[in-house]
Short mmCIF file of C-alpha atoms in Angstrom, two decimals:
data_model
loop_
_atom_site.label_atom_id
_atom_site.label_comp_id
_atom_site.label_asym_id
_atom_site.label_seq_id
_atom_site.Cartn_x
_atom_site.Cartn_y
_atom_site.Cartn_z
CA UNK A 1325 15.67 10.63 22.95
CA UNK A 1326 13.22 8.09 24.31
CA UNK A 1327 11.13 6.97 21.35
CA UNK A 1328 8.64 4.96 23.40
CA UNK A 1329 5.56 6.48 24.98
CA UNK A 1330 4.61 5.67 28.57
CA UNK A 1331 1.62 3.77 27.24
CA UNK A 1332 3.82 1.55 25.10
CA UNK A 1333 6.14 0.85 28.03
CA UNK A 1334 3.17 -0.07 30.19
CA UNK A 1335 1.86 -2.34 27.47
CA UNK A 1336 5.23 -4.05 27.25
CA UNK A 1337 5.43 -4.70 30.98
CA UNK A 1338 1.86 -6.02 30.96
CA UNK A 1339 2.73 -8.73 28.44
CA UNK A 1340 3.71 -11.52 30.81
CA UNK A 1341 2.42 -14.58 28.98
CA UNK A 1342 3.66 -15.99 25.71
CA UNK A 1343 1.38 -15.04 22.83
CA UNK A 1344 -0.40 -17.97 21.27
CA UNK A 1345 -2.23 -17.86 17.96
CA UNK A 1346 -5.98 -17.43 18.32
CA UNK A 1347 -7.62 -20.52 16.90
CA UNK A 1348 -10.62 -20.13 14.67
CA UNK A 1349 -11.19 -23.87 14.96
CA UNK A 1350 -12.71 -25.85 17.81
CA UNK A 1351 -9.56 -26.43 19.82
CA UNK A 1352 -6.94 -24.07 21.24
CA UNK A 1353 -3.95 -23.38 19.04
CA UNK A 1354 -4.47 -25.54 15.95
CA UNK A 1355 -1.20 -26.55 14.34
CA UNK A 1356 -0.67 -26.83 10.61
CA UNK A 1357 -1.17 -30.60 10.47
CA UNK A 1358 -4.53 -30.37 12.20
CA UNK A 1359 -5.64 -27.52 9.96
CA UNK A 1360 -4.71 -29.34 6.77
CA UNK A 1361 -6.16 -32.61 8.02
CA UNK A 1362 -9.49 -30.96 8.75
CA UNK A 1363 -9.78 -29.96 5.12
CA UNK A 1364 -10.31 -33.59 4.17
CA UNK A 1365 -13.60 -33.76 6.03
CA UNK A 1366 -16.47 -32.76 3.77
CA UNK A 1367 -14.61 -30.21 1.65
CA UNK A 1368 -14.02 -30.19 -2.07
CA UNK A 1369 -10.42 -29.00 -1.71
CA UNK A 1370 -8.89 -32.13 -0.20
CA UNK A 1371 -5.25 -31.98 0.78
CA UNK A 1372 -3.19 -34.38 2.80
CA UNK A 1373 -1.13 -33.88 5.91
CA UNK A 1374 2.22 -33.19 4.30
CA UNK A 1375 5.36 -31.13 4.51
CA UNK A 1376 3.25 -27.97 4.55
CA UNK A 1377 1.12 -29.30 7.38
CA UNK A 1378 4.22 -30.03 9.41
CA UNK A 1379 5.73 -26.61 8.70
CA UNK A 1380 2.68 -24.62 9.73
CA UNK A 1381 2.88 -23.81 13.42
CA UNK A 1382 2.22 -20.76 15.57
CA UNK A 1383 1.42 -17.58 13.67
CA UNK A 1384 1.72 -19.30 10.29
CA UNK A 1385 -0.84 -21.94 11.28
CA UNK A 1386 -3.31 -19.39 12.60
CA UNK A 1387 -2.93 -17.16 9.53
CA UNK A 1388 -3.38 -20.24 7.31
CA UNK A 1389 -6.55 -21.06 9.23
CA UNK A 1390 -8.06 -17.72 8.13
CA UNK A 1391 -7.64 -18.57 4.44
CA UNK A 1392 -10.49 -20.11 2.49
CA UNK A 1393 -10.29 -23.65 1.16
CA UNK A 1394 -9.20 -22.57 -2.29
CA UNK A 1395 -6.24 -20.60 -0.96
CA UNK A 1396 -5.20 -23.42 1.37
CA UNK A 1397 -5.30 -25.95 -1.44
CA UNK A 1398 -3.36 -23.58 -3.69
CA UNK A 1399 -0.51 -23.33 -1.19
CA UNK A 1400 -0.45 -27.09 -0.72
CA UNK A 1401 -0.20 -27.59 -4.47
CA UNK A 1402 2.64 -25.08 -4.71
CA UNK A 1403 4.64 -27.02 -2.15
CA UNK A 1404 3.85 -30.36 -3.78
CA UNK A 1405 4.99 -28.97 -7.14
CA UNK A 1406 8.38 -28.09 -5.72
CA UNK A 1407 8.07 -24.44 -6.75
CA UNK A 1408 8.43 -23.33 -3.14
CA UNK A 1409 9.35 -25.06 0.09
CA UNK A 1410 6.96 -25.58 2.98
CA UNK A 1411 9.23 -23.50 5.21
CA UNK A 1412 9.12 -20.61 2.73
CA UNK A 1413 5.32 -20.72 2.68
CA UNK A 1414 5.23 -20.70 6.47
CA UNK A 1415 7.64 -17.76 6.63
CA UNK A 1416 5.68 -15.86 3.99
CA UNK A 1417 2.44 -16.36 5.93
CA UNK A 1418 4.10 -15.29 9.17
CA UNK A 1419 5.50 -12.19 7.50
CA UNK A 1420 2.18 -11.14 5.97
CA UNK A 1421 0.31 -11.81 9.22
CA UNK A 1422 2.94 -9.87 11.16
CA UNK A 1423 2.68 -6.92 8.80
CA UNK A 1424 -1.11 -6.85 9.07
CA UNK A 1425 -0.81 -6.90 12.86
CA UNK A 1426 1.83 -4.16 12.71
CA UNK A 1427 -0.46 -2.00 10.57
CA UNK A 1428 -3.23 -2.48 13.11
CA UNK A 1429 -0.85 -1.56 15.92
CA UNK A 1430 0.12 1.65 14.10
CA UNK A 1431 -3.50 2.62 13.49
CA UNK A 1432 -4.77 1.84 16.99
CA UNK A 1433 -1.94 2.53 19.41
CA UNK A 1434 -2.34 5.58 21.67
CA UNK A 1435 -0.84 8.71 20.13
CA UNK A 1436 1.53 10.88 22.14
CA UNK A 1437 2.45 14.52 21.59
CA UNK A 1438 5.28 13.62 19.22
CA UNK A 1439 2.86 11.61 17.09
CA UNK A 1440 0.37 14.48 17.02
CA UNK A 1441 3.07 16.94 15.97
CA UNK A 1442 4.25 14.65 13.17
CA UNK A 1443 0.69 14.05 11.99
CA UNK A 1444 -0.11 17.77 11.92
CA UNK A 1445 3.01 18.49 9.87
CA UNK A 1446 2.26 15.67 7.46
CA UNK A 1447 -1.34 16.79 7.03
CA UNK A 1448 -0.10 20.27 6.16
CA UNK A 1449 2.13 18.76 3.45
CA UNK A 1450 -0.83 16.78 2.18
CA UNK A 1451 -2.98 19.91 1.95
CA UNK A 1452 -0.32 21.79 0.00
CA UNK A 1453 0.07 18.94 -2.47
CA UNK A 1454 -3.67 18.65 -2.90
CA UNK A 1455 -4.01 22.36 -3.63
CA UNK A 1456 -1.14 22.30 -6.13
CA UNK A 1457 -2.31 19.21 -7.98
CA UNK A 1458 -5.91 20.37 -7.91
CA UNK A 1459 -4.85 23.59 -9.63
CA UNK A 1460 -2.96 21.67 -12.29
CA UNK A 1461 -5.97 19.45 -12.86
CA UNK A 1462 -8.25 22.47 -13.30
CA UNK A 1463 -5.88 24.04 -15.83
CA UNK A 1464 -5.53 20.76 -17.67
CA UNK A 1465 -9.29 20.26 -17.86
CA UNK A 1466 -9.87 23.76 -19.20
CA UNK A 1467 -7.20 23.32 -21.87
CA UNK A 1468 -8.56 19.93 -22.89
CA UNK A 1469 -12.14 21.13 -23.22
CA UNK A 1470 -11.15 24.11 -25.39
CA UNK A 1471 -8.89 21.96 -27.52
CA UNK A 1472 -11.65 19.41 -28.12
CA UNK A 1473 -13.98 22.14 -29.32
CA UNK A 1474 -11.41 23.24 -31.86
CA UNK A 1475 -10.98 19.66 -33.06
CA UNK A 1476 -14.74 19.36 -33.52
CA UNK A 1477 -14.83 22.56 -35.54
CA UNK A 1478 -11.98 21.34 -37.71
CA UNK A 1479 -13.69 17.96 -38.25
CA UNK A 1480 -16.86 19.78 -39.34
CA UNK A 1481 -14.89 21.78 -41.89
CA UNK A 1482 -15.38 25.03 -39.99
CA UNK A 1483 -11.71 25.49 -39.14
CA UNK A 1484 -8.57 25.07 -41.21
CA UNK A 1485 -5.30 23.53 -40.04
CA UNK A 1486 -3.71 26.97 -39.85
CA UNK A 1487 -6.69 28.31 -37.92
CA UNK A 1488 -6.48 25.37 -35.55
CA UNK A 1489 -2.83 26.07 -34.74
CA UNK A 1490 -3.48 29.78 -34.40
CA UNK A 1491 -6.20 29.28 -31.80
CA UNK A 1492 -4.31 26.59 -29.91
CA UNK A 1493 -1.37 28.93 -29.27
CA UNK A 1494 -3.21 31.18 -26.77
CA UNK A 1495 -4.60 28.10 -25.03
CA UNK A 1496 -1.04 26.88 -24.57
CA UNK A 1497 -0.04 30.29 -23.22
CA UNK A 1498 -2.98 30.27 -20.80
CA UNK A 1499 -2.06 26.87 -19.50
CA UNK A 1500 1.56 27.92 -19.02
CA UNK A 1501 0.46 31.03 -17.13
CA UNK A 1502 -1.74 28.96 -14.79
CA UNK A 1503 1.09 26.52 -14.14
CA UNK A 1504 3.54 29.34 -13.47
CA UNK A 1505 1.13 30.94 -11.01
CA UNK A 1506 0.79 27.66 -9.12
CA UNK A 1507 4.56 27.32 -9.14
CA UNK A 1508 5.00 30.77 -7.65
CA UNK A 1509 2.77 29.73 -4.74
CA UNK A 1510 4.29 26.28 -4.25
CA UNK A 1511 7.61 26.10 -6.03
CA UNK A 1512 10.13 23.39 -6.67
CA UNK A 1513 12.08 24.04 -3.48
CA UNK A 1514 8.91 23.72 -1.43
CA UNK A 1515 7.92 20.54 -3.21
CA UNK A 1516 11.40 19.11 -2.73
CA UNK A 1517 11.24 19.83 1.00
CA UNK A 1518 7.75 18.40 1.41
CA UNK A 1519 8.49 15.23 -0.51
CA UNK A 1520 11.67 14.76 1.53
CA UNK A 1521 9.69 15.18 4.74
CA UNK A 1522 7.30 12.47 3.62
CA UNK A 1523 10.24 10.11 4.03
CA UNK A 1524 9.42 10.26 7.77
CA UNK A 1525 11.56 11.69 10.57
CA UNK A 1526 11.54 8.76 12.95
CA UNK A 1527 7.88 7.81 13.07
CA UNK A 1528 8.43 4.51 11.30
CA UNK A 1529 11.30 3.51 13.56
CA UNK A 1530 9.21 4.45 16.58
CA UNK A 1531 6.34 2.28 15.39
CA UNK A 1532 8.58 -0.68 14.55
CA UNK A 1533 10.37 -0.53 17.89
CA UNK A 1534 7.12 -0.08 19.77
CA UNK A 1535 5.54 -3.02 17.97
CA UNK A 1536 8.54 -5.26 18.55
CA UNK A 1537 8.57 -4.32 22.24
CA UNK A 1538 4.83 -4.88 22.68
CA UNK A 1539 4.93 -8.22 20.88
CA UNK A 1540 8.35 -9.34 22.15
CA UNK A 1541 6.93 -12.40 23.88
CA UNK A 1542 5.42 -13.56 20.57
CA UNK A 1543 8.44 -13.19 18.32
CA UNK A 1544 9.96 -16.66 18.69
CA UNK A 1545 10.68 -18.99 15.78
CA UNK A 1546 6.95 -19.65 15.31
CA UNK A 1547 5.73 -16.16 16.20
CA UNK A 1548 5.73 -12.74 14.64
CA UNK A 1549 8.33 -11.54 12.16
CA UNK A 1550 10.00 -8.14 12.45
CA UNK A 1551 8.18 -5.80 10.00
CA UNK A 1552 11.53 -4.98 8.38
CA UNK A 1553 12.64 -8.60 7.96
CA UNK A 1554 14.14 -9.02 4.50
CA UNK A 1555 13.82 -12.81 4.74
CA UNK A 1556 10.11 -12.57 5.49
CA UNK A 1557 9.50 -10.11 2.68
CA UNK A 1558 11.44 -12.30 0.25
CA UNK A 1559 9.31 -15.32 1.12
CA UNK A 1560 6.14 -13.27 0.71
CA UNK A 1561 7.30 -11.87 -2.62
CA UNK A 1562 7.96 -15.40 -3.88
CA UNK A 1563 4.44 -16.44 -2.92
CA UNK A 1564 3.03 -13.44 -4.77
CA UNK A 1565 5.03 -14.21 -7.88
CA UNK A 1566 3.63 -17.75 -7.83
CA UNK A 1567 0.06 -16.45 -7.82
CA UNK A 1568 -0.80 -16.04 -4.14
CA UNK A 1569 -2.27 -12.54 -4.46
CA UNK A 1570 -5.17 -10.52 -3.01
CA UNK A 1571 -7.72 -12.33 -5.15
CA UNK A 1572 -6.57 -15.51 -3.42
CA UNK A 1573 -6.10 -14.52 0.22
CA UNK A 1574 -8.72 -11.77 0.45
CA UNK A 1575 -8.92 -10.23 3.92
CA UNK A 1576 -7.41 -13.24 5.67
CA UNK A 1577 -4.40 -11.42 7.11
CA UNK A 1578 -6.46 -8.46 8.31
CA UNK A 1579 -8.90 -10.94 9.86
CA UNK A 1580 -5.98 -12.61 11.61
CA UNK A 1581 -4.68 -9.27 12.91
CA UNK A 1582 -8.11 -8.44 14.31
CA UNK A 1583 -7.95 -11.48 16.61
CA UNK A 1584 -4.51 -10.75 18.05
CA UNK A 1585 -4.51 -9.52 21.65
CA UNK A 1586 -1.99 -6.70 21.22
CA UNK A 1587 -0.72 -5.56 24.64
CA UNK A 1588 -2.16 -2.16 25.48
CA UNK A 1589 -4.67 -2.37 22.61
CA UNK A 1590 -6.42 -5.72 22.87
CA UNK A 1591 -8.31 -7.59 20.20
CA UNK A 1592 -10.29 -5.90 17.47
CA UNK A 1593 -12.72 -8.79 17.40
CA UNK A 1594 -13.46 -11.95 19.34
CA UNK A 1595 -11.49 -15.13 18.85
CA UNK A 1596 -14.39 -16.45 16.79
CA UNK A 1597 -14.06 -13.64 14.27
CA UNK A 1598 -14.04 -14.30 10.56
CA UNK A 1599 -12.60 -17.76 10.00
CA UNK A 1600 -11.90 -17.50 6.29
CA UNK A 1601 -11.28 -14.97 3.61
CA UNK A 1602 -14.26 -14.14 1.39
CA UNK A 1603 -14.67 -16.48 -1.54
CA UNK A 1604 -15.08 -13.40 -3.70
CA UNK A 1605 -12.86 -10.72 -2.09
CA UNK A 1606 -13.23 -7.20 -3.41
CA UNK A 1607 -10.05 -5.18 -3.79
CA UNK A 1608 -8.36 -6.26 -0.55
CA UNK A 1609 -5.20 -4.53 0.53
CA UNK A 1610 -2.01 -6.38 -0.35
CA UNK A 1611 0.53 -6.67 2.46
CA UNK A 1612 3.91 -5.47 1.27
CA UNK A 1613 5.21 -8.82 2.47
CA UNK A 1614 3.07 -10.56 -0.17
CA UNK A 1615 4.08 -8.46 -3.14
CA UNK A 1616 6.83 -8.37 -5.75
CA UNK A 1617 9.81 -6.07 -5.35
CA UNK A 1618 8.71 -2.52 -6.02
CA UNK A 1619 5.01 -3.21 -5.50
CA UNK A 1620 5.14 -1.73 -2.03
CA UNK A 1621 5.32 1.71 -3.60
CA UNK A 1622 1.57 1.94 -3.49
CA UNK A 1623 -1.00 4.56 -2.68
CA UNK A 1624 -0.22 4.29 0.99
CA UNK A 1625 3.49 3.69 1.10
CA UNK A 1626 6.86 5.15 0.34
CA UNK A 1627 9.43 2.46 -0.44
CA UNK A 1628 13.08 2.84 0.35
CA UNK A 1629 15.86 0.42 1.20
CA UNK A 1630 15.30 -1.35 4.55
CA UNK A 1631 19.01 -2.13 4.74
CA UNK A 1632 19.76 1.56 4.83
CA UNK A 1633 17.68 1.94 7.98
CA UNK A 1634 15.11 4.07 6.20
CA UNK A 1635 11.34 3.66 6.34
CA UNK A 1636 9.43 1.31 4.09
CA UNK A 1637 6.11 2.99 4.76
CA UNK A 1638 4.65 6.18 6.13
CA UNK A 1639 3.30 4.74 9.32
CA UNK A 1640 1.45 7.73 10.73
CA UNK A 1641 -2.35 7.52 10.27
CA UNK A 1642 -4.39 10.29 8.65
CA UNK A 1643 -4.09 12.18 5.41
CA UNK A 1644 -0.30 11.97 5.41
CA UNK A 1645 -0.57 8.26 4.79
CA UNK A 1646 -1.96 9.01 1.34
CA UNK A 1647 0.13 12.05 0.49
CA UNK A 1648 2.03 10.49 -2.37
CA UNK A 1649 -1.15 8.84 -3.63
CA UNK A 1650 -2.45 12.30 -4.46
CA UNK A 1651 0.27 12.55 -7.06
CA UNK A 1652 -0.95 9.36 -8.64
CA UNK A 1653 -4.69 9.92 -8.20
CA UNK A 1654 -4.65 13.38 -9.70
CA UNK A 1655 -2.68 12.18 -12.70
CA UNK A 1656 -4.03 8.68 -13.17
CA UNK A 1657 -7.54 10.12 -13.28
CA UNK A 1658 -6.49 11.26 -16.73
CA UNK A 1659 -6.29 7.64 -17.84
CA UNK A 1660 -6.85 6.20 -21.28
CA UNK A 1661 -10.03 7.22 -23.02
CA UNK A 1662 -10.50 10.68 -21.52
CA UNK A 1663 -10.50 13.20 -24.31
CA UNK A 1664 -8.98 15.86 -22.11
CA UNK A 1665 -5.83 13.79 -21.92
CA UNK A 1666 -3.22 14.59 -19.29
CA UNK A 1667 -1.31 17.67 -18.35
CA UNK A 1668 0.91 16.69 -21.22
CA UNK A 1669 -1.96 16.96 -23.66
CA UNK A 1670 -1.58 14.43 -26.46
CA UNK A 1671 -3.65 13.17 -29.33
CA UNK A 1672 -3.40 9.45 -28.52
CA UNK A 1673 -4.06 7.45 -25.37
CA UNK A 1674 -0.55 5.98 -25.54
CA UNK A 1675 1.05 9.44 -25.64
CA UNK A 1676 -1.16 10.60 -22.77
CA UNK A 1677 -0.28 7.59 -20.63
CA UNK A 1678 3.43 8.10 -21.28
CA UNK A 1679 3.21 11.79 -20.48
CA UNK A 1680 1.28 11.23 -17.27
CA UNK A 1681 3.72 8.58 -16.10
CA UNK A 1682 6.65 10.87 -16.85
CA UNK A 1683 5.12 13.78 -14.98
CA UNK A 1684 4.25 11.60 -12.01
CA UNK A 1685 7.83 10.44 -11.68
CA UNK A 1686 9.08 14.02 -12.01
CA UNK A 1687 6.69 15.25 -9.34
CA UNK A 1688 7.72 12.41 -7.03
CA UNK A 1689 11.31 13.49 -7.52
CA UNK A 1690 10.40 17.06 -6.62
CA UNK A 1691 11.48 18.42 -9.98
CA UNK A 1692 8.25 19.18 -11.77
CA UNK A 1693 8.45 21.81 -14.43
CA UNK A 1694 6.53 24.94 -13.61
CA UNK A 1695 5.31 25.09 -17.17
CA UNK A 1696 4.51 21.63 -18.51
CA UNK A 1697 4.93 21.40 -22.25
CA UNK A 1698 1.64 20.95 -24.02
CA UNK A 1699 1.94 19.09 -27.27
CA UNK A 1700 -0.11 20.97 -29.83
CA UNK A 1701 -1.26 18.81 -32.67
CA UNK A 1702 -4.30 19.02 -34.85
#
C-alpha cells in the first residue's frame, strides 16, 4: 500500500535545493563559531569560540541561535566541564530541532482520506474513554462527599464508630453499582481493544516516512535527524539529565521549527521570527529528544520501543492525541489535598496517591476492575 499522499509526493519533488538553516542573525547561515563569538559583544553571558562553537553547524547552529544567552552559556559550560562532548550537544540540539519540525509537519501537512479515517476512529475512542472516566469521577465525587459528611458527624460526637461503618457500607455498595454499570457499557474487552488501537495502525510510520521524504535534501550530517534516531534521542536525554530542560530552552525549538521552509507547507513565520527563547518560559513542551528515558510517556504520547518498529507517539492531530492523557487527567485531578480522595478512597494523601497511580496503570493496561475497592476507614 502506498503510504504517501499525492501532496507529499509533490512536495518531495518540489524540494530541489539543499535546505539551509534560517539565520536569526544578520548574515545568512550563521555557524556555531560565529554565534558563540557574537555572545561576547555586549552580553553578560560571555563565552569563547571553543569546541562547542566549532561543532555547531547547520541545524544545530540555527537551533542554538534560538536559545537565550543563559541557555547558550549553560551548554558552553557543560562542554567545558567535560560532562558532555561538543558533538553530543550538537547532536542533541539537532535531534530536538528535528523533532519540533516533525511535530509541525504532522500538525500542518495536508490530510488525505486515510488520515481522516484514522482521526475519526481515534476520536471515537477518545469519546468513549472520556465518558467512562467521567462516570467514574462522578461516582467517586459522590462517595467522597457523603463519606466526608459522616466523618464530620463522627468528629462532632454525633456518630459512633459502629454507626460510621454501618452507614459507609451502603455508600460502598452504591459506588460498586455505579462502577459495574459503567463496566457493562464499556467493559474490559472494549477498553483493551481501544487502548491497543491507540498504539496506531500505521499513522506514525506514514508521518515519519513523509517527513523524511519531504526533508530528504536537509538530512545530511549537519541537517535534520530522523525522528526515530536512537543516537539523537540519547544525546538529548543526556542534555536533559545535565539540566538542559524546558525552563532553560523555553520555546526555542518550536521557534526554530516555525522558520523552516517545509516543502509543501512552507514557513510558519518569517525568517526574522523569534530569535531567542523567553527569559521566563511558561510550561513549554519538552521534546521527547530532550527528556530522560520514560519521560516521553506524557500527556500527548504513547511510548514503545523504537527498535521494534512501533510508534513512539500518536502522531495524528485532534482529540486522539490526548486520549491517554484523559486517563491521567481524570485521576490526577484527585491529587493530594482533595478530601474526596481518589477512586480508591483513602484516609491519607499518601494512600490516595498510591491508589490513583495503581488504578492509572491498570487502566492503561486495559485491565481496570469493574468494581474498584473502596477502603472504608473511620
